[in-house]
């Protein structure tokens, strides 16, 4: 299996492990991730206003590059996934946005949302299958109690993201079982970590992130996994730091024996 | 701001692509909002103020810079009103004006720490400036 891959800026800098372990694990699972040529930053947040066009263009370029190769586009960072998937929906469903973006970009053929955008976790679940992963695990993470942190961007808005049940998701818990560990469910796994508010009002970010970690601890978690560099930052730096937080790809690589 | 309140209200409705009059004032959006205590105008109230055309008050609101864009209100609104989009549209009206950036590039170095991901800086620029 070969997919187009959009790593995003943060995976080239502060979150290198999210990327490198993701690539190693994919290889071990027989999947080739082909990084897109000349991709540009997705902008980290989805521009919600209908009259925002320029801020959506980098996503459209990435989507069109994957279309040229007739490959699904895989993302790992929650934020990149959220932005690119929502822009793809706009290109499919919002004639005005699609027309204006296409007029600007001038591709040979207008882009109309043809590319399938999948998050790495969806690739594991839907393309490879957790049962297959279970069989390839050489180093099951036995006895580890892991809290999955979904946050906001993978799940919401669910009508468009179509990732999992937004109020009772299971994909990350199934992932944790597949690598041989024990998932810990807790109330705040799909509530906000504070996001970019750490730039503007640290105390608000601390309050939000603190609730997530306290909630995971209350249910007996020893560690937290996430797919988002900013969630990882908030859960580590804007809390008392009492629970280790890692990227899900790192644990996958560990379980597959390629860490 | 030269536009009158009615025009502004219409502009905001066109930016979000739905009519906030669908709101049934159930308060679910505010009940689920993680930034509620830091806001001066709460999400359900924000939606009704857009309907009432009270945009000048919204343009001055602290809420514009307290919303986390967590989409909880969007997800949990039973009437598809999407308060986060209304808040973003009003914030866009503020920051699109020349010289109205909420985050100045000069302020960024003071906010950095060795662990801060690039994503946070990019997101803040997108949310707080044009
Ligand atoms: S949840 Fe929706 S319907 Fe209820 S008050 Fe908020 S905007 Fe109105
Ligand atoms: S998106 Fe903003 S207004 Fe809506 S629940 Fe989240 S913080 Fe509150």
mmCIF file of C-alpha atoms and ligand atoms in Angstrom:
data_model
loop_
_atom_site.group_PDB
_atom_site.id
_atom_site.type_symbol
_atom_site.label_atom_id
_atom_site.label_comp_id
_atom_site.label_asym_id
_atom_site.label_seq_id
_atom_site.Cartn_x
_atom_site.Cartn_y
_atom_site.Cartn_z
ATOM 1 C CA UNK A 1 0.000 0.000 0.000
ATOM 2 C CA UNK A 2 1.277 3.428 -0.942
ATOM 3 C CA UNK A 3 -0.218 6.664 0.316
ATOM 4 C CA UNK A 4 0.562 10.334 -0.073
ATOM 5 C CA UNK A 5 1.683 11.817 3.210
ATOM 6 C CA UNK A 6 1.398 15.347 4.611
ATOM 7 C CA UNK A 7 3.654 15.679 7.696
ATOM 8 C CA UNK A 8 3.117 19.377 8.517
ATOM 9 C CA UNK A 9 5.480 21.944 10.037
ATOM 10 C CA UNK A 10 5.501 20.853 13.637
ATOM 11 C CA UNK A 11 6.400 17.275 12.699
ATOM 12 C CA UNK A 12 9.532 18.652 11.065
ATOM 13 C CA UNK A 13 10.545 20.555 14.186
ATOM 14 C CA UNK A 14 9.244 20.148 17.751
ATOM 15 C CA UNK A 15 7.345 16.926 17.101
ATOM 16 C CA UNK A 16 9.896 15.007 15.049
ATOM 17 C CA UNK A 17 9.139 11.777 16.922
ATOM 18 C CA UNK A 18 5.480 11.862 15.908
ATOM 19 C CA UNK A 19 6.704 11.747 12.314
ATOM 20 C CA UNK A 20 9.739 9.458 12.544
ATOM 21 C CA UNK A 21 8.030 6.741 14.606
ATOM 22 C CA UNK A 22 5.003 6.989 12.347
ATOM 23 C CA UNK A 23 7.166 6.339 9.296
ATOM 24 C CA UNK A 24 9.053 3.462 10.914
ATOM 25 C CA UNK A 25 5.856 1.809 12.093
ATOM 26 C CA UNK A 26 4.237 2.216 8.670
ATOM 27 C CA UNK A 27 7.217 0.532 7.063
ATOM 28 C CA UNK A 28 6.969 -2.364 9.522
ATOM 29 C CA UNK A 29 3.309 -2.692 8.564
ATOM 30 C CA UNK A 30 4.122 -2.788 4.866
ATOM 31 C CA UNK A 31 2.823 0.679 4.095
ATOM 32 C CA UNK A 32 4.747 3.263 2.091
ATOM 33 C CA UNK A 33 4.152 6.891 3.016
ATOM 34 C CA UNK A 34 5.252 9.162 0.182
ATOM 35 C CA UNK A 35 5.794 12.669 1.452
ATOM 36 C CA UNK A 36 4.225 15.219 -0.893
ATOM 37 C CA UNK A 37 6.630 17.469 -2.778
ATOM 38 C CA UNK A 38 6.561 21.123 -1.829
ATOM 39 C CA UNK A 39 3.787 20.921 0.740
ATOM 40 C CA UNK A 40 3.042 24.089 2.688
ATOM 41 C CA UNK A 41 1.881 24.685 6.267
ATOM 42 C CA UNK A 42 -1.857 24.054 6.634
ATOM 43 C CA UNK A 43 -2.203 27.054 8.958
ATOM 44 C CA UNK A 44 -2.896 24.962 12.094
ATOM 45 C CA UNK A 45 -6.488 26.135 12.502
ATOM 46 C CA UNK A 46 -9.390 25.833 10.086
ATOM 47 C CA UNK A 47 -10.543 29.257 8.879
ATOM 48 C CA UNK A 48 -14.275 28.999 9.552
ATOM 49 C CA UNK A 49 -15.581 32.026 7.663
ATOM 50 C CA UNK A 50 -17.040 31.305 4.228
ATOM 51 C CA UNK A 51 -15.178 34.271 2.746
ATOM 52 C CA UNK A 52 -11.734 32.998 3.811
ATOM 53 C CA UNK A 53 -10.037 31.715 0.673
ATOM 54 C CA UNK A 54 -6.319 32.501 0.848
ATOM 55 C CA UNK A 55 -5.935 30.687 4.167
ATOM 56 C CA UNK A 56 -7.310 27.493 2.603
ATOM 57 C CA UNK A 57 -5.059 27.402 -0.468
ATOM 58 C CA UNK A 58 -2.151 25.460 1.033
ATOM 59 C CA UNK A 59 -4.511 22.620 1.905
ATOM 60 C CA UNK A 60 -5.992 22.633 -1.584
ATOM 61 C CA UNK A 61 -2.505 22.408 -3.098
ATOM 62 C CA UNK A 62 -1.730 19.370 -0.933
ATOM 63 C CA UNK A 63 -5.055 17.758 -1.785
ATOM 64 C CA UNK A 64 -4.524 18.324 -5.486
ATOM 65 C CA UNK A 65 -0.996 16.866 -5.354
ATOM 66 C CA UNK A 66 -2.401 13.664 -3.857
ATOM 67 C CA UNK A 67 -5.114 13.645 -6.521
ATOM 68 C CA UNK A 68 -2.426 13.806 -9.235
ATOM 69 C CA UNK A 69 -0.966 10.602 -7.815
ATOM 70 C CA UNK A 70 -4.402 9.002 -7.308
ATOM 71 C CA UNK A 71 -3.490 8.272 -3.704
ATOM 72 C CA UNK A 72 -5.342 8.834 -0.455
ATOM 73 C CA UNK A 73 -3.713 11.565 1.629
ATOM 74 C CA UNK A 74 -2.518 10.491 5.080
ATOM 75 C CA UNK A 75 -2.013 12.962 7.923
ATOM 76 C CA UNK A 76 -0.741 12.323 11.457
ATOM 77 C CA UNK A 77 -1.034 15.652 13.278
ATOM 78 C CA UNK A 78 -4.588 16.212 14.528
ATOM 79 C CA UNK A 79 -4.510 19.858 13.493
ATOM 80 C CA UNK A 80 -3.309 19.199 9.933
ATOM 81 C CA UNK A 81 -5.903 16.486 9.626
ATOM 82 C CA UNK A 82 -8.703 18.733 10.854
ATOM 83 C CA UNK A 83 -7.772 21.614 8.547
ATOM 84 C CA UNK A 84 -7.136 19.558 5.414
ATOM 85 C CA UNK A 85 -10.220 17.402 5.851
ATOM 86 C CA UNK A 86 -12.505 20.410 6.392
ATOM 87 C CA UNK A 87 -11.030 22.276 3.433
ATOM 88 C CA UNK A 88 -11.541 19.154 1.339
ATOM 89 C CA UNK A 89 -15.198 19.153 2.351
ATOM 90 C CA UNK A 90 -15.457 22.802 1.337
ATOM 91 C CA UNK A 91 -13.978 22.005 -2.071
ATOM 92 C CA UNK A 92 -16.522 19.229 -2.458
ATOM 93 C CA UNK A 93 -19.609 20.976 -1.100
ATOM 94 C CA UNK A 94 -19.187 24.742 -1.202
ATOM 95 C CA UNK A 95 -19.382 25.958 -4.794
ATOM 96 C CA UNK A 96 -18.334 29.481 -3.999
ATOM 97 C CA UNK A 97 -15.199 28.485 -2.073
ATOM 98 C CA UNK A 98 -14.301 25.874 -4.700
ATOM 99 C CA UNK A 99 -14.747 28.336 -7.559
ATOM 100 C CA UNK A 100 -12.666 31.075 -5.952
ATOM 101 C CA UNK A 101 -9.887 28.714 -4.834
ATOM 102 C CA UNK A 102 -9.725 27.079 -8.259
ATOM 103 C CA UNK A 103 -9.713 30.428 -10.048
ATOM 104 C CA UNK A 104 -6.738 31.435 -7.972
ATOM 105 C CA UNK A 105 -4.804 28.201 -8.254
ATOM 106 C CA UNK A 106 -5.384 27.573 -11.959
ATOM 107 C CA UNK A 107 -4.806 23.806 -11.963
ATOM 108 C CA UNK A 108 -5.231 22.062 -15.332
ATOM 109 C CA UNK A 109 -8.437 20.597 -13.994
ATOM 110 C CA UNK A 110 -10.375 22.182 -11.099
ATOM 111 C CA UNK A 111 -9.990 20.414 -7.759
ATOM 112 C CA UNK A 112 -13.364 19.300 -6.425
ATOM 113 C CA UNK A 113 -12.600 17.352 -3.296
ATOM 114 C CA UNK A 114 -11.672 14.080 -5.033
ATOM 115 C CA UNK A 115 -8.897 13.091 -2.598
ATOM 116 C CA UNK A 116 -9.653 10.802 0.317
ATOM 117 C CA UNK A 117 -8.146 12.299 3.473
ATOM 118 C CA UNK A 118 -7.339 9.790 6.188
ATOM 119 C CA UNK A 119 -5.710 10.153 9.541
ATOM 120 C CA UNK A 120 -2.967 7.657 10.393
ATOM 121 C CA UNK A 121 -5.228 6.100 13.034
ATOM 122 C CA UNK A 122 -7.936 5.624 10.408
ATOM 123 C CA UNK A 123 -5.339 4.006 8.176
ATOM 124 C CA UNK A 124 -4.553 1.574 11.008
ATOM 125 C CA UNK A 125 -8.225 0.825 11.632
ATOM 126 C CA UNK A 126 -9.724 0.876 8.136
ATOM 127 C CA UNK A 127 -6.908 0.043 5.718
ATOM 128 C CA UNK A 128 -4.667 -2.271 7.735
ATOM 129 C CA UNK A 129 -6.978 -3.431 10.511
ATOM 130 C CA UNK A 130 -6.270 -3.681 14.237
ATOM 131 C CA UNK A 131 -6.319 -7.486 14.044
ATOM 132 C CA UNK A 132 -3.453 -7.476 11.552
ATOM 133 C CA UNK A 133 -1.556 -5.041 13.754
ATOM 134 C CA UNK A 134 -2.057 -7.310 16.747
ATOM 135 C CA UNK A 135 -0.421 -10.143 14.825
ATOM 136 C CA UNK A 136 2.568 -7.980 13.908
ATOM 137 C CA UNK A 137 3.216 -6.812 17.453
ATOM 138 C CA UNK A 138 6.460 -8.345 18.719
ATOM 139 C CA UNK A 139 6.682 -6.407 21.935
ATOM 140 C CA UNK A 140 3.184 -6.151 23.442
ATOM 141 C CA UNK A 141 2.977 -3.327 25.983
ATOM 142 C CA UNK A 142 1.578 -5.626 28.652
ATOM 143 C CA UNK A 143 0.314 -4.173 31.890
ATOM 144 C CA UNK A 144 0.564 -0.544 30.768
ATOM 145 C CA UNK A 145 -2.485 1.527 31.623
ATOM 146 C CA UNK A 146 -2.827 4.088 28.882
ATOM 147 C CA UNK A 147 -5.283 6.948 28.603
ATOM 148 C CA UNK A 148 -6.121 7.964 25.041
ATOM 149 C CA UNK A 149 -6.462 11.715 24.642
ATOM 150 C CA UNK A 150 -8.581 12.594 21.614
ATOM 151 C CA UNK A 151 -8.952 16.319 22.170
ATOM 152 C CA UNK A 152 -11.122 18.315 19.796
ATOM 153 C CA UNK A 153 -9.820 18.340 16.290
ATOM 154 C CA UNK A 154 -9.957 14.674 15.321
ATOM 155 C CA UNK A 155 -13.557 14.338 16.431
ATOM 156 C CA UNK A 156 -15.296 17.644 15.817
ATOM 157 C CA UNK A 157 -17.308 18.718 13.950
ATOM 158 C CA UNK A 158 -18.270 15.059 13.599
ATOM 159 C CA UNK A 159 -20.620 15.623 10.675
ATOM 160 C CA UNK A 160 -17.588 16.579 8.610
ATOM 161 C CA UNK A 161 -14.721 14.777 10.342
ATOM 162 C CA UNK A 162 -16.471 11.368 10.302
ATOM 163 C CA UNK A 163 -13.646 10.051 12.469
ATOM 164 C CA UNK A 164 -15.509 8.283 15.245
ATOM 165 C CA UNK A 165 -18.440 8.747 17.622
ATOM 166 C CA UNK A 166 -17.672 12.269 18.911
ATOM 167 C CA UNK A 167 -18.980 11.602 22.417
ATOM 168 C CA UNK A 168 -17.917 7.993 22.842
ATOM 169 C CA UNK A 169 -14.995 7.312 20.543
ATOM 170 C CA UNK A 170 -13.252 3.919 20.540
ATOM 171 C CA UNK A 171 -10.552 4.061 17.868
ATOM 172 C CA UNK A 172 -7.691 4.978 20.197
ATOM 173 C CA UNK A 173 -8.777 2.473 22.856
ATOM 174 C CA UNK A 174 -8.875 -0.212 20.162
ATOM 175 C CA UNK A 175 -5.431 0.901 19.094
ATOM 176 C CA UNK A 176 -4.171 0.581 22.675
ATOM 177 C CA UNK A 177 -5.597 -2.963 22.880
ATOM 178 C CA UNK A 178 -3.988 -3.860 19.553
ATOM 179 C CA UNK A 179 -0.529 -2.996 20.900
ATOM 180 C CA UNK A 180 -1.151 -5.135 23.969
ATOM 181 C CA UNK A 181 -1.805 -2.460 26.587
ATOM 182 C CA UNK A 182 -4.858 -1.646 28.674
ATOM 183 C CA UNK A 183 -6.944 1.412 27.728
ATOM 184 C CA UNK A 184 -8.201 3.687 30.493
ATOM 185 C CA UNK A 185 -11.411 5.533 29.713
ATOM 186 C CA UNK A 186 -11.975 8.868 31.426
ATOM 187 C CA UNK A 187 -14.390 11.765 31.200
ATOM 188 C CA UNK A 188 -12.164 14.438 29.686
ATOM 189 C CA UNK A 189 -10.657 12.444 26.835
ATOM 190 C CA UNK A 190 -12.621 14.486 24.263
ATOM 191 C CA UNK A 191 -12.541 17.875 25.996
ATOM 192 C CA UNK A 192 -10.198 20.724 25.082
ATOM 193 C CA UNK A 193 -6.567 20.917 26.329
ATOM 194 C CA UNK A 194 -6.506 24.703 25.998
ATOM 195 C CA UNK A 195 -5.094 24.700 22.460
ATOM 196 C CA UNK A 196 -3.442 27.880 21.226
ATOM 197 C CA UNK A 197 -4.685 29.759 24.315
ATOM 198 C CA UNK A 198 -1.284 29.036 25.847
ATOM 199 C CA UNK A 199 -0.046 31.977 23.740
ATOM 200 C CA UNK A 200 -2.647 34.427 24.994
ATOM 201 C CA UNK A 201 -3.701 33.329 28.462
ATOM 202 C CA UNK A 202 -1.614 30.600 30.041
ATOM 203 C CA UNK A 203 -3.893 30.288 33.063
ATOM 204 C CA UNK A 204 -6.833 29.297 30.865
ATOM 205 C CA UNK A 205 -4.695 26.665 29.121
ATOM 206 C CA UNK A 206 -3.517 25.403 32.515
ATOM 207 C CA UNK A 207 -7.072 25.089 33.726
ATOM 208 C CA UNK A 208 -8.188 23.123 30.675
ATOM 209 C CA UNK A 209 -5.123 20.848 30.523
ATOM 210 C CA UNK A 210 -5.188 20.288 34.287
ATOM 211 C CA UNK A 211 -8.724 18.929 34.083
ATOM 212 C CA UNK A 212 -7.730 16.415 31.411
ATOM 213 C CA UNK A 213 -4.756 15.057 33.352
ATOM 214 C CA UNK A 214 -6.662 14.947 36.664
ATOM 215 C CA UNK A 215 -9.501 13.076 34.980
ATOM 216 C CA UNK A 216 -7.109 10.492 33.466
ATOM 217 C CA UNK A 217 -5.332 10.038 36.808
ATOM 218 C CA UNK A 218 -8.594 9.554 38.638
ATOM 219 C CA UNK A 219 -9.300 6.537 36.447
ATOM 220 C CA UNK A 220 -5.889 5.047 37.148
ATOM 221 C CA UNK A 221 -3.949 5.920 33.995
ATOM 222 C CA UNK A 222 -0.150 5.783 34.126
ATOM 223 C CA UNK A 223 0.400 7.591 30.858
ATOM 224 C CA UNK A 224 -1.394 9.485 28.100
ATOM 225 C CA UNK A 225 -1.101 9.243 24.325
ATOM 226 C CA UNK A 226 -2.072 11.847 21.756
ATOM 227 C CA UNK A 227 -1.809 12.584 18.036
ATOM 228 C CA UNK A 228 -1.369 16.330 18.465
ATOM 229 C CA UNK A 229 1.852 18.255 19.262
ATOM 230 C CA UNK A 230 -0.060 21.121 20.880
ATOM 231 C CA UNK A 231 -2.102 18.752 23.058
ATOM 232 C CA UNK A 232 1.149 17.076 24.102
ATOM 233 C CA UNK A 233 2.617 20.441 25.000
ATOM 234 C CA UNK A 234 -0.395 21.545 27.032
ATOM 235 C CA UNK A 235 -0.756 18.239 28.863
ATOM 236 C CA UNK A 236 2.941 18.276 29.775
ATOM 237 C CA UNK A 237 3.903 21.912 30.189
ATOM 238 C CA UNK A 238 0.625 23.401 31.392
ATOM 239 C CA UNK A 239 -0.036 20.809 34.109
ATOM 240 C CA UNK A 240 1.899 19.512 37.096
ATOM 241 C CA UNK A 241 3.537 17.094 34.649
ATOM 242 C CA UNK A 242 2.546 14.122 36.754
ATOM 243 C CA UNK A 243 1.619 11.868 33.830
ATOM 244 C CA UNK A 244 3.989 11.106 30.964
ATOM 245 C CA UNK A 245 2.522 12.078 27.601
ATOM 246 C CA UNK A 246 3.747 10.540 24.354
ATOM 247 C CA UNK A 247 2.736 10.381 20.729
ATOM 248 C CA UNK A 248 0.739 7.316 19.750
ATOM 249 C CA UNK A 249 3.199 6.544 16.945
ATOM 250 C CA UNK A 250 6.007 6.108 19.461
ATOM 251 C CA UNK A 251 4.113 3.341 21.256
ATOM 252 C CA UNK A 252 3.199 1.724 17.968
ATOM 253 C CA UNK A 253 6.867 1.672 16.913
ATOM 254 C CA UNK A 254 7.798 0.256 20.314
ATOM 255 C CA UNK A 255 5.225 -2.524 20.062
ATOM 256 C CA UNK A 256 6.287 -3.360 16.511
ATOM 257 C CA UNK A 257 9.908 -3.550 17.638
ATOM 258 C CA UNK A 258 11.155 -0.710 15.447
ATOM 259 C CA UNK A 259 11.695 2.014 18.038
ATOM 260 C CA UNK B 1 -16.558 50.877 11.395
ATOM 261 C CA UNK B 2 -18.746 52.563 8.823
ATOM 262 C CA UNK B 3 -21.358 49.873 8.314
ATOM 263 C CA UNK B 4 -24.516 50.089 10.336
ATOM 264 C CA UNK B 5 -25.519 47.387 12.776
ATOM 265 C CA UNK B 6 -27.995 45.733 10.459
ATOM 266 C CA UNK B 7 -25.491 45.480 7.620
ATOM 267 C CA UNK B 8 -22.865 44.106 9.967
ATOM 268 C CA UNK B 9 -25.246 41.521 11.300
ATOM 269 C CA UNK B 10 -26.031 40.456 7.725
ATOM 270 C CA UNK B 11 -22.350 40.288 6.880
ATOM 271 C CA UNK B 12 -21.732 38.014 9.849
ATOM 272 C CA UNK B 13 -24.603 35.756 8.877
ATOM 273 C CA UNK B 14 -23.200 35.473 5.347
ATOM 274 C CA UNK B 15 -19.742 34.656 6.745
ATOM 275 C CA UNK B 16 -21.073 31.762 8.821
ATOM 276 C CA UNK B 17 -23.541 30.446 6.257
ATOM 277 C CA UNK B 18 -26.452 29.735 8.595
ATOM 278 C CA UNK B 19 -29.102 31.744 10.361
ATOM 279 C CA UNK B 20 -28.578 32.064 14.122
ATOM 280 C CA UNK B 21 -32.324 32.656 14.531
ATOM 281 C CA UNK B 22 -32.586 28.876 14.646
ATOM 282 C CA UNK B 23 -31.239 29.129 18.203
ATOM 283 C CA UNK B 24 -33.753 27.895 20.788
ATOM 284 C CA UNK B 25 -31.824 29.378 23.717
ATOM 285 C CA UNK B 26 -31.295 26.047 25.433
ATOM 286 C CA UNK B 27 -27.876 27.085 26.737
ATOM 287 C CA UNK B 28 -26.146 23.820 25.862
ATOM 288 C CA UNK B 29 -23.332 25.653 24.103
ATOM 289 C CA UNK B 30 -22.542 27.684 27.219
ATOM 290 C CA UNK B 31 -22.906 24.663 29.473
ATOM 291 C CA UNK B 32 -20.235 22.799 27.514
ATOM 292 C CA UNK B 33 -17.876 25.715 26.904
ATOM 293 C CA UNK B 34 -14.455 25.280 28.598
ATOM 294 C CA UNK B 35 -13.769 29.031 28.446
ATOM 295 C CA UNK B 36 -17.132 30.140 29.833
ATOM 296 C CA UNK B 37 -15.811 31.696 33.039
ATOM 297 C CA UNK B 38 -13.317 33.811 31.131
ATOM 298 C CA UNK B 39 -15.919 35.207 28.724
ATOM 299 C CA UNK B 40 -17.934 38.391 29.231
ATOM 300 C CA UNK B 41 -20.556 37.327 26.682
ATOM 301 C CA UNK B 42 -21.407 33.629 26.799
ATOM 302 C CA UNK B 43 -21.883 31.561 23.612
ATOM 303 C CA UNK B 44 -25.713 31.329 23.811
ATOM 304 C CA UNK B 45 -25.935 35.043 24.521
ATOM 305 C CA UNK B 46 -23.489 35.774 21.718
ATOM 306 C CA UNK B 47 -25.786 33.986 19.265
ATOM 307 C CA UNK B 48 -28.833 35.948 20.341
ATOM 308 C CA UNK B 49 -26.940 39.254 20.218
ATOM 309 C CA UNK B 50 -26.044 38.562 16.580
ATOM 310 C CA UNK B 51 -29.775 38.070 15.896
ATOM 311 C CA UNK B 52 -30.592 41.294 17.697
ATOM 312 C CA UNK B 53 -27.983 43.152 15.637
ATOM 313 C CA UNK B 54 -25.995 44.205 18.719
ATOM 314 C CA UNK B 55 -22.713 43.872 16.836
ATOM 315 C CA UNK B 56 -20.935 46.911 18.272
ATOM 316 C CA UNK B 57 -21.047 45.334 21.703
ATOM 317 C CA UNK B 58 -19.744 42.057 20.292
ATOM 318 C CA UNK B 59 -16.858 43.814 18.555
ATOM 319 C CA UNK B 60 -15.673 44.957 21.991
ATOM 320 C CA UNK B 61 -16.217 41.622 23.681
ATOM 321 C CA UNK B 62 -13.482 39.699 25.516
ATOM 322 C CA UNK B 63 -15.139 36.517 24.277
ATOM 323 C CA UNK B 64 -13.533 36.997 20.851
ATOM 324 C CA UNK B 65 -10.129 36.294 22.368
ATOM 325 C CA UNK B 66 -11.170 33.663 24.894
ATOM 326 C CA UNK B 67 -12.805 31.121 22.601
ATOM 327 C CA UNK B 68 -10.572 28.053 22.140
ATOM 328 C CA UNK B 69 -12.194 26.919 18.866
ATOM 329 C CA UNK B 70 -12.736 23.548 20.493
ATOM 330 C CA UNK B 71 -15.942 22.991 18.493
ATOM 331 C CA UNK B 72 -17.751 21.597 21.560
ATOM 332 C CA UNK B 73 -20.573 24.131 21.103
ATOM 333 C CA UNK B 74 -20.769 23.329 17.394
ATOM 334 C CA UNK B 75 -20.971 19.620 18.077
ATOM 335 C CA UNK B 76 -23.466 19.824 20.900
ATOM 336 C CA UNK B 77 -25.865 22.493 19.645
ATOM 337 C CA UNK B 78 -29.173 20.777 18.877
ATOM 338 C CA UNK B 79 -30.086 23.456 16.328
ATOM 339 C CA UNK B 80 -26.909 23.662 14.206
ATOM 340 C CA UNK B 81 -26.250 27.232 15.279
ATOM 341 C CA UNK B 82 -22.483 26.808 15.730
ATOM 342 C CA UNK B 83 -21.569 29.631 18.137
ATOM 343 C CA UNK B 84 -17.815 29.145 17.486
ATOM 344 C CA UNK B 85 -18.371 30.251 13.896
ATOM 345 C CA UNK B 86 -20.271 33.358 14.988
ATOM 346 C CA UNK B 87 -17.460 34.246 17.384
ATOM 347 C CA UNK B 88 -14.860 33.723 14.664
ATOM 348 C CA UNK B 89 -16.799 35.825 12.153
ATOM 349 C CA UNK B 90 -17.030 38.755 14.583
ATOM 350 C CA UNK B 91 -13.347 38.358 15.492
ATOM 351 C CA UNK B 92 -12.508 38.382 11.763
ATOM 352 C CA UNK B 93 -14.406 41.673 11.439
ATOM 353 C CA UNK B 94 -12.153 43.116 14.144
ATOM 354 C CA UNK B 95 -8.760 41.786 13.089
ATOM 355 C CA UNK B 96 -9.207 42.280 9.352
ATOM 356 C CA UNK B 97 -9.097 46.042 9.920
ATOM 357 C CA UNK B 98 -5.630 47.474 9.377
ATOM 358 C CA UNK B 99 -3.688 47.869 12.587
ATOM 359 C CA UNK B 100 -6.155 45.822 14.624
ATOM 360 C CA UNK B 101 -4.042 42.715 15.144
ATOM 361 C CA UNK B 102 -4.490 41.294 18.615
ATOM 362 C CA UNK B 103 -1.105 39.560 18.566
ATOM 363 C CA UNK B 104 1.907 41.557 17.481
ATOM 364 C CA UNK B 105 4.936 39.709 16.053
ATOM 365 C CA UNK B 106 7.060 41.710 18.508
ATOM 366 C CA UNK B 107 5.269 40.057 21.406
ATOM 367 C CA UNK B 108 6.003 36.514 20.184
ATOM 368 C CA UNK B 109 9.653 36.091 21.315
ATOM 369 C CA UNK B 110 8.587 36.777 24.906
ATOM 370 C CA UNK B 111 6.044 33.981 24.728
ATOM 371 C CA UNK B 112 8.354 31.263 23.444
ATOM 372 C CA UNK B 113 9.743 28.422 25.480
ATOM 373 C CA UNK B 114 11.908 25.549 24.268
ATOM 374 C CA UNK B 115 9.038 23.075 24.097
ATOM 375 C CA UNK B 116 6.408 25.271 22.445
ATOM 376 C CA UNK B 117 5.357 23.702 19.136
ATOM 377 C CA UNK B 118 5.328 25.802 15.952
ATOM 378 C CA UNK B 119 1.677 24.906 15.618
ATOM 379 C CA UNK B 120 0.800 27.121 18.614
ATOM 380 C CA UNK B 121 2.447 30.184 17.079
ATOM 381 C CA UNK B 122 0.866 29.622 13.659
ATOM 382 C CA UNK B 123 -2.555 29.053 15.230
ATOM 383 C CA UNK B 124 -2.301 32.194 17.344
ATOM 384 C CA UNK B 125 -1.349 34.293 14.318
ATOM 385 C CA UNK B 126 -4.262 32.893 12.370
ATOM 386 C CA UNK B 127 -6.696 33.538 15.196
ATOM 387 C CA UNK B 128 -5.413 36.898 16.368
ATOM 388 C CA UNK B 129 -4.160 38.713 13.295
ATOM 389 C CA UNK B 130 -4.495 39.154 9.545
HETATM 390 S S1 LIG C 1 -26.742 25.187 21.964
HETATM 391 FE FE1 LIG C 1 -27.471 26.040 20.005
HETATM 392 S S2 LIG C 1 -29.688 26.250 20.261
HETATM 393 FE FE2 LIG C 1 -28.819 25.994 22.318
HETATM 394 S S3 LIG C 1 -28.459 28.118 23.052
HETATM 395 FE FE3 LIG C 1 -26.554 27.423 22.101
HETATM 396 S S4 LIG C 1 -26.697 28.151 19.987
HETATM 397 FE FE4 LIG C 1 -28.769 28.223 20.824
HETATM 398 S S1 LIG C 2 -15.551 26.700 20.435
HETATM 399 FE FE1 LIG C 2 -15.292 28.490 21.761
HETATM 400 S S2 LIG C 2 -17.376 29.073 22.362
HETATM 401 FE FE2 LIG C 2 -17.499 27.003 21.536
HETATM 402 S S3 LIG C 2 -17.340 25.669 23.336
HETATM 403 FE FE3 LIG C 2 -15.259 25.907 22.509
HETATM 404 S S4 LIG C 2 -14.362 27.648 23.634
HETATM 405 FE FE4 LIG C 2 -16.603 27.713 23.953
#
